[in-house]
Amino acid sequence: MKLLELQNTYQKELQSIYSSSEIDRIFFWIAEKILDKPEHILRLALEEEWWEFEEKKNQFLFKLVLLKDHTPIQYILGETEFYGMKFFVNENVLIPRPETEELVEWILNDVKNAELKIIDIGTGSGCIPIVLKKNLPNASVWAMDFSEKAIETAQINADYHQTDIQFIQNDFLTMDFKELPEFDIIVSNPPYIGETEKSEMDENVVKFEPHSALFVPDQNALVFYEKIIELAKNNLKPNGKIYVEINQNLAQEAKELFQNNFKNTELKKDISGNFRMIKSFN
């Protein structure tokens, strides 16, 4: 069997979901994973008859079934890339987004390799604290999530990258902050999408990614930011800063919330020109 035959099957079966270039990229991601060979070698072998293509055909077809059901490719592969680093992901954690990379970049541009104390709220896969720890090795980094399975995934990622992160499993919205130390930086990409926005989102997000990490009630869409401010009032050092990702549709409301509580608040656009981040401090 030729690899080209499998590639053509992917193109035919997925054309109603993805563009041709997206299918091509997805196909070679899967082929690299199944055949354990780099893309440039596989592209050269498209017209060749390899026994591996026939032997592992069913693996390709099984993953094709998942793709047709809109399962995100990152969950199918069990991994993704964030800030140039590999992270293991599954249905218990959000797939890290490029906008969150920009949030991390903002922090790293602002601070040098100091002995900071940092906490990430709603850590999911652990991508934010792990990248920060990797780039700020002298920092002490905490990360919190209410989901035990998310914490397990984040710990796997921390171990993989040999980073020492102090993980906390707790319900952020109801916990007592007295048990936490004071921090130099509070960072969070919390749930911020209103329930009514579900209809505007891609099926592969709504159907597969954890809703608890995505959605908040429409009537209380800023609830996590209110609690982050409460944490900051109790546990942020005098010169500390807050960095959060926000819903672009609620950018002004979020900005006003932080402005009402801190002397300095900056609203920042992402690479697509949308207001997606806030930095706030006294």
GROMACS .gro file of C-alpha atoms in nm:
model
  282
    1MET     CA    1   0.000   0.000   0.000
    2LYS     CA    2   0.115   0.354  -0.074
    3LEU     CA    3   0.104   0.637   0.177
    4LEU     CA    4  -0.046   0.852  -0.097
    5GLU     CA    5  -0.359   0.636  -0.090
    6LEU     CA    6  -0.408   0.708   0.280
    7GLN     CA    7  -0.343   1.078   0.222
    8ASN     CA    8  -0.608   1.086  -0.054
    9THR     CA    9  -0.855   0.910   0.178
   10TYR     CA   10  -0.798   1.180   0.442
   11GLN     CA   11  -0.848   1.455   0.184
   12LYS     CA   12  -1.173   1.301   0.060
   13GLU     CA   13  -1.323   1.221   0.401
   14LEU     CA   14  -1.231   1.547   0.576
   15GLN     CA   15  -1.293   1.801   0.301
   16SER     CA   16  -1.622   1.914   0.458
   17ILE     CA   17  -1.448   1.994   0.789
   18TYR     CA   18  -1.101   2.125   0.702
   19SER     CA   19  -0.929   2.300   0.415
   20SER     CA   20  -0.698   2.097   0.191
   21SER     CA   21  -0.387   2.250   0.348
   22GLU     CA   22  -0.517   2.179   0.700
   23ILE     CA   23  -0.588   1.816   0.606
   24ASP     CA   24  -0.238   1.785   0.463
   25ARG     CA   25  -0.086   1.918   0.786
   26ILE     CA   26  -0.305   1.695   1.004
   27PHE     CA   27  -0.228   1.389   0.792
   28PHE     CA   28   0.147   1.428   0.829
   29TRP     CA   29   0.121   1.496   1.203
   30ILE     CA   30  -0.059   1.164   1.235
   31ALA     CA   31   0.177   0.985   0.996
   32GLU     CA   32   0.480   1.106   1.193
   33LYS     CA   33   0.322   0.976   1.514
   34ILE     CA   34   0.218   0.635   1.376
   35LEU     CA   35   0.525   0.564   1.163
   36ASP     CA   36   0.781   0.737   1.385
   37LYS     CA   37   0.948   0.906   1.090
   38PRO     CA   38   0.991   1.278   1.011
   39GLU     CA   39   0.760   1.450   0.767
   40HIS     CA   40   1.028   1.516   0.504
   41ILE     CA   41   1.103   1.143   0.480
   42LEU     CA   42   0.734   1.055   0.458
   43ARG     CA   43   0.672   1.309   0.183
   44LEU     CA   44   0.948   1.148  -0.022
   45ALA     CA   45   0.788   0.808   0.033
   46LEU     CA   46   0.433   0.896  -0.075
   47GLU     CA   47   0.454   0.688  -0.395
   48GLU     CA   48   0.648   0.400  -0.245
   49GLU     CA   49   0.516   0.065  -0.124
   50TRP     CA   50   0.607   0.019   0.242
   51TRP     CA   51   0.494  -0.278   0.449
   52GLU     CA   52   0.437  -0.038   0.739
   53PHE     CA   53   0.168   0.147   0.545
   54GLU     CA   54  -0.039  -0.169   0.512
   55GLU     CA   55   0.037  -0.297   0.863
   56LYS     CA   56  -0.061   0.030   1.029
   57LYS     CA   57  -0.344   0.124   0.795
   58ASN     CA   58  -0.605   0.062   1.066
   59GLN     CA   59  -0.439   0.313   1.297
   60PHE     CA   60  -0.472   0.577   1.027
   61LEU     CA   61  -0.837   0.486   0.968
   62PHE     CA   62  -0.922   0.487   1.340
   63LYS     CA   63  -0.781   0.838   1.378
   64LEU     CA   64  -0.973   0.940   1.066
   65VAL     CA   65  -1.298   0.832   1.235
   66LEU     CA   66  -1.210   1.052   1.535
   67LEU     CA   67  -1.133   1.347   1.308
   68LYS     CA   68  -1.465   1.308   1.127
   69ASP     CA   69  -1.633   1.328   1.469
   70HIS     CA   70  -1.453   1.666   1.516
   71THR     CA   71  -1.213   1.535   1.782
   72PRO     CA   72  -0.929   1.789   1.804
   73ILE     CA   73  -0.606   1.665   1.649
   74GLN     CA   74  -0.421   1.755   1.970
   75TYR     CA   75  -0.633   1.509   2.169
   76ILE     CA   76  -0.588   1.241   1.903
   77LEU     CA   77  -0.210   1.280   1.917
   78GLY     CA   78  -0.213   1.333   2.294
   79GLU     CA   79   0.018   1.629   2.266
   80THR     CA   80   0.058   1.983   2.135
   81GLU     CA   81   0.317   2.260   2.121
   82PHE     CA   82   0.314   2.571   2.337
   83TYR     CA   83   0.588   2.833   2.340
   84GLY     CA   84   0.811   2.593   2.146
   85MET     CA   85   0.770   2.317   2.404
   86LYS     CA   86   0.580   1.987   2.389
   87PHE     CA   87   0.284   1.946   2.623
   88PHE     CA   88   0.074   1.637   2.678
   89VAL     CA   89  -0.298   1.707   2.657
   90ASN     CA   90  -0.621   1.512   2.693
   91GLU     CA   91  -0.993   1.576   2.735
   92ASN     CA   92  -0.936   1.689   3.096
   93VAL     CA   93  -0.745   2.003   2.997
   94LEU     CA   94  -0.786   2.284   2.747
   95ILE     CA   95  -0.569   2.282   2.438
   96PRO     CA   96  -0.323   2.570   2.486
   97ARG     CA   97  -0.385   2.862   2.250
   98PRO     CA   98  -0.151   3.110   2.078
   99GLU     CA   99  -0.315   3.398   2.269
  100THR     CA  100  -0.197   3.243   2.593
  101GLU     CA  101   0.156   3.230   2.454
  102GLU     CA  102   0.129   3.607   2.414
  103LEU     CA  103   0.023   3.641   2.778
  104VAL     CA  104   0.331   3.444   2.886
  105GLU     CA  105   0.551   3.651   2.656
  106TRP     CA  106   0.418   3.970   2.816
  107ILE     CA  107   0.526   3.847   3.159
  108LEU     CA  108   0.869   3.734   3.040
  109ASN     CA  109   0.927   4.068   2.868
  110ASP     CA  110   0.839   4.250   3.190
  111VAL     CA  111   1.044   4.052   3.440
  112LYS     CA  112   1.400   3.929   3.457
  113ASN     CA  113   1.527   3.613   3.617
  114ALA     CA  114   1.452   3.720   3.971
  115GLU     CA  115   1.352   3.517   4.276
  116LEU     CA  116   0.983   3.578   4.223
  117LYS     CA  117   0.683   3.396   4.363
  118ILE     CA  118   0.429   3.326   4.089
  119ILE     CA  119   0.088   3.158   4.094
  120ASP     CA  120  -0.118   3.045   3.796
  121ILE     CA  121  -0.494   3.012   3.852
  122GLY     CA  122  -0.675   2.743   3.649
  123THR     CA  123  -0.357   2.582   3.523
  124GLY     CA  124  -0.503   2.302   3.309
  125SER     CA  125  -0.213   2.137   3.127
  126GLY     CA  126   0.033   2.346   3.328
  127CYS     CA  127   0.161   2.522   3.017
  128ILE     CA  128   0.177   2.870   3.175
  129PRO     CA  129   0.366   2.788   3.497
  130ILE     CA  130   0.598   2.540   3.328
  131VAL     CA  131   0.706   2.787   3.057
  132LEU     CA  132   0.751   3.058   3.321
  133LYS     CA  133   0.959   2.828   3.542
  134LYS     CA  134   1.167   2.714   3.246
  135ASN     CA  135   1.246   3.075   3.154
  136LEU     CA  136   1.268   3.204   3.514
  137PRO     CA  137   1.450   2.920   3.690
  138ASN     CA  138   1.500   3.120   4.011
  139ALA     CA  139   1.126   3.178   4.052
  140SER     CA  140   0.907   2.977   4.289
  141VAL     CA  141   0.598   2.877   4.096
  142TRP     CA  142   0.257   2.760   4.219
  143ALA     CA  143  -0.029   2.640   4.002
  144MET     CA  144  -0.391   2.574   4.094
  145ASP     CA  145  -0.683   2.387   3.941
  146PHE     CA  146  -1.002   2.241   4.086
  147SER     CA  147  -0.975   1.931   3.863
  148GLU     CA  148  -0.776   1.638   3.998
  149LYS     CA  149  -0.729   1.499   3.647
  150ALA     CA  150  -0.604   1.835   3.519
  151ILE     CA  151  -0.349   1.848   3.801
  152GLU     CA  152  -0.237   1.495   3.712
  153THR     CA  153  -0.182   1.602   3.351
  154ALA     CA  154   0.000   1.920   3.457
  155GLN     CA  155   0.227   1.716   3.685
  156ILE     CA  156   0.315   1.485   3.395
  157ASN     CA  157   0.411   1.790   3.189
  158ALA     CA  158   0.612   1.939   3.476
  159ASP     CA  159   0.801   1.611   3.519
  160TYR     CA  160   0.863   1.587   3.144
  161HIS     CA  161   1.017   1.935   3.140
  162GLN     CA  162   1.198   1.880   3.473
  163THR     CA  163   1.036   2.182   3.632
  164ASP     CA  164   0.952   2.212   3.999
  165ILE     CA  165   0.595   2.342   4.025
  166GLN     CA  166   0.389   2.336   4.344
  167PHE     CA  167   0.046   2.219   4.234
  168ILE     CA  168  -0.266   2.288   4.440
  169GLN     CA  169  -0.599   2.117   4.384
  170ASN     CA  170  -0.875   2.342   4.514
  171ASP     CA  171  -1.190   2.525   4.411
  172PHE     CA  172  -1.057   2.875   4.354
  173LEU     CA  173  -1.400   3.039   4.378
  174THR     CA  174  -1.466   2.909   4.730
  175MET     CA  175  -1.122   2.860   4.886
  176ASP     CA  176  -0.965   3.050   5.175
  177PHE     CA  177  -0.653   3.237   5.063
  178LYS     CA  178  -0.496   3.247   5.410
  179GLU     CA  179  -0.309   2.924   5.341
  180LEU     CA  180  -0.129   3.078   5.042
  181PRO     CA  181   0.189   3.288   5.057
  182GLU     CA  182   0.230   3.635   4.907
  183PHE     CA  183   0.304   3.648   4.536
  184ASP     CA  184   0.491   3.879   4.302
  185ILE     CA  185   0.283   3.771   4.004
  186ILE     CA  186  -0.069   3.633   3.972
  187VAL     CA  187  -0.142   3.500   3.625
  188SER     CA  188  -0.456   3.335   3.492
  189ASN     CA  189  -0.635   3.225   3.180
  190PRO     CA  190  -0.964   3.154   3.360
  191PRO     CA  191  -1.303   3.047   3.225
  192TYR     CA  192  -1.453   3.357   3.062
  193ILE     CA  193  -1.688   3.251   2.781
  194GLY     CA  194  -2.059   3.314   2.840
  195GLU     CA  195  -2.299   3.023   2.795
  196THR     CA  196  -2.477   3.202   2.510
  197GLU     CA  197  -2.152   3.217   2.310
  198LYS     CA  198  -2.148   2.838   2.268
  199SER     CA  199  -2.344   2.860   1.945
  200GLU     CA  200  -2.071   3.074   1.787
  201MET     CA  201  -1.788   2.830   1.871
  202ASP     CA  202  -1.636   2.545   1.673
  203GLU     CA  203  -1.788   2.204   1.734
  204ASN     CA  204  -1.452   2.050   1.820
  205VAL     CA  205  -1.419   2.295   2.110
  206VAL     CA  206  -1.772   2.272   2.249
  207LYS     CA  207  -1.799   1.896   2.205
  208PHE     CA  208  -1.462   1.790   2.345
  209GLU     CA  209  -1.284   2.050   2.559
  210PRO     CA  210  -1.376   2.068   2.930
  211HIS     CA  211  -1.667   2.309   2.977
  212SER     CA  212  -1.566   2.392   3.332
  213ALA     CA  213  -1.246   2.547   3.195
  214LEU     CA  214  -1.429   2.744   2.926
  215PHE     CA  215  -1.769   2.868   3.034
  216VAL     CA  216  -1.916   3.097   3.298
  217PRO     CA  217  -2.277   3.199   3.359
  218ASP     CA  218  -2.385   3.490   3.139
  219GLN     CA  219  -2.513   3.677   3.443
  220ASN     CA  220  -2.178   3.651   3.620
  221ALA     CA  221  -1.920   3.640   3.341
  222LEU     CA  222  -1.647   3.818   3.540
  223VAL     CA  223  -1.672   3.598   3.848
  224PHE     CA  224  -1.318   3.462   3.819
  225TYR     CA  225  -1.168   3.809   3.779
  226GLU     CA  226  -1.353   3.926   4.089
  227LYS     CA  227  -1.201   3.635   4.282
  228ILE     CA  228  -0.854   3.703   4.134
  229ILE     CA  229  -0.883   4.060   4.261
  230GLU     CA  230  -0.978   3.925   4.604
  231LEU     CA  231  -0.669   3.702   4.596
  232ALA     CA  232  -0.457   4.002   4.497
  233LYS     CA  233  -0.595   4.214   4.781
  234ASN     CA  234  -0.491   3.943   5.026
  235ASN     CA  235  -0.181   3.784   4.875
  236LEU     CA  236  -0.019   4.015   4.618
  237LYS     CA  237   0.302   4.184   4.729
  238PRO     CA  238   0.309   4.568   4.724
  239ASN     CA  239   0.493   4.580   4.390
  240GLY     CA  240   0.321   4.272   4.251
  241LYS     CA  241   0.136   4.245   3.920
  242ILE     CA  242  -0.163   4.060   3.781
  243TYR     CA  243  -0.170   3.925   3.424
  244VAL     CA  244  -0.493   3.775   3.290
  245GLU     CA  245  -0.638   3.662   2.961
  246ILE     CA  246  -0.986   3.798   2.893
  247ASN     CA  247  -1.289   3.762   2.668
  248GLN     CA  248  -1.250   4.020   2.392
  249ASN     CA  249  -1.628   4.077   2.401
  250LEU     CA  250  -1.602   4.186   2.765
  251ALA     CA  251  -1.274   4.376   2.739
  252GLN     CA  252  -1.405   4.711   2.861
  253GLU     CA  253  -1.604   4.557   3.147
  254ALA     CA  254  -1.298   4.362   3.260
  255LYS     CA  255  -1.077   4.669   3.233
  256GLU     CA  256  -1.317   4.875   3.444
  257LEU     CA  257  -1.328   4.601   3.709
  258PHE     CA  258  -0.950   4.611   3.747
  259GLN     CA  259  -0.934   4.991   3.723
  260ASN     CA  260  -1.173   5.014   4.015
  261ASN     CA  261  -0.933   4.815   4.230
  262PHE     CA  262  -0.582   4.905   4.114
  263LYS     CA  263  -0.402   5.227   4.023
  264ASN     CA  264  -0.262   5.095   3.695
  265THR     CA  265  -0.445   4.880   3.441
  266GLU     CA  266  -0.332   4.811   3.086
  267LEU     CA  267  -0.550   4.649   2.821
  268LYS     CA  268  -0.344   4.476   2.552
  269LYS     CA  269  -0.429   4.347   2.204
  270ASP     CA  270  -0.322   4.009   2.074
  271ILE     CA  271  -0.155   3.951   1.739
  272SER     CA  272  -0.500   3.946   1.572
  273GLY     CA  273  -0.580   4.295   1.702
  274ASN     CA  274  -0.830   4.186   1.968
  275PHE     CA  275  -0.816   4.306   2.329
  276ARG     CA  276  -0.732   3.979   2.502
  277MET     CA  277  -0.505   4.059   2.799
  278ILE     CA  278  -0.491   4.281   3.104
  279LYS     CA  279  -0.205   4.376   3.334
  280SER     CA  280  -0.293   4.545   3.661
  281PHE     CA  281  -0.091   4.671   3.959
  282ASN     CA  282  -0.074   4.949   4.217
   0.00000   0.00000   0.00000
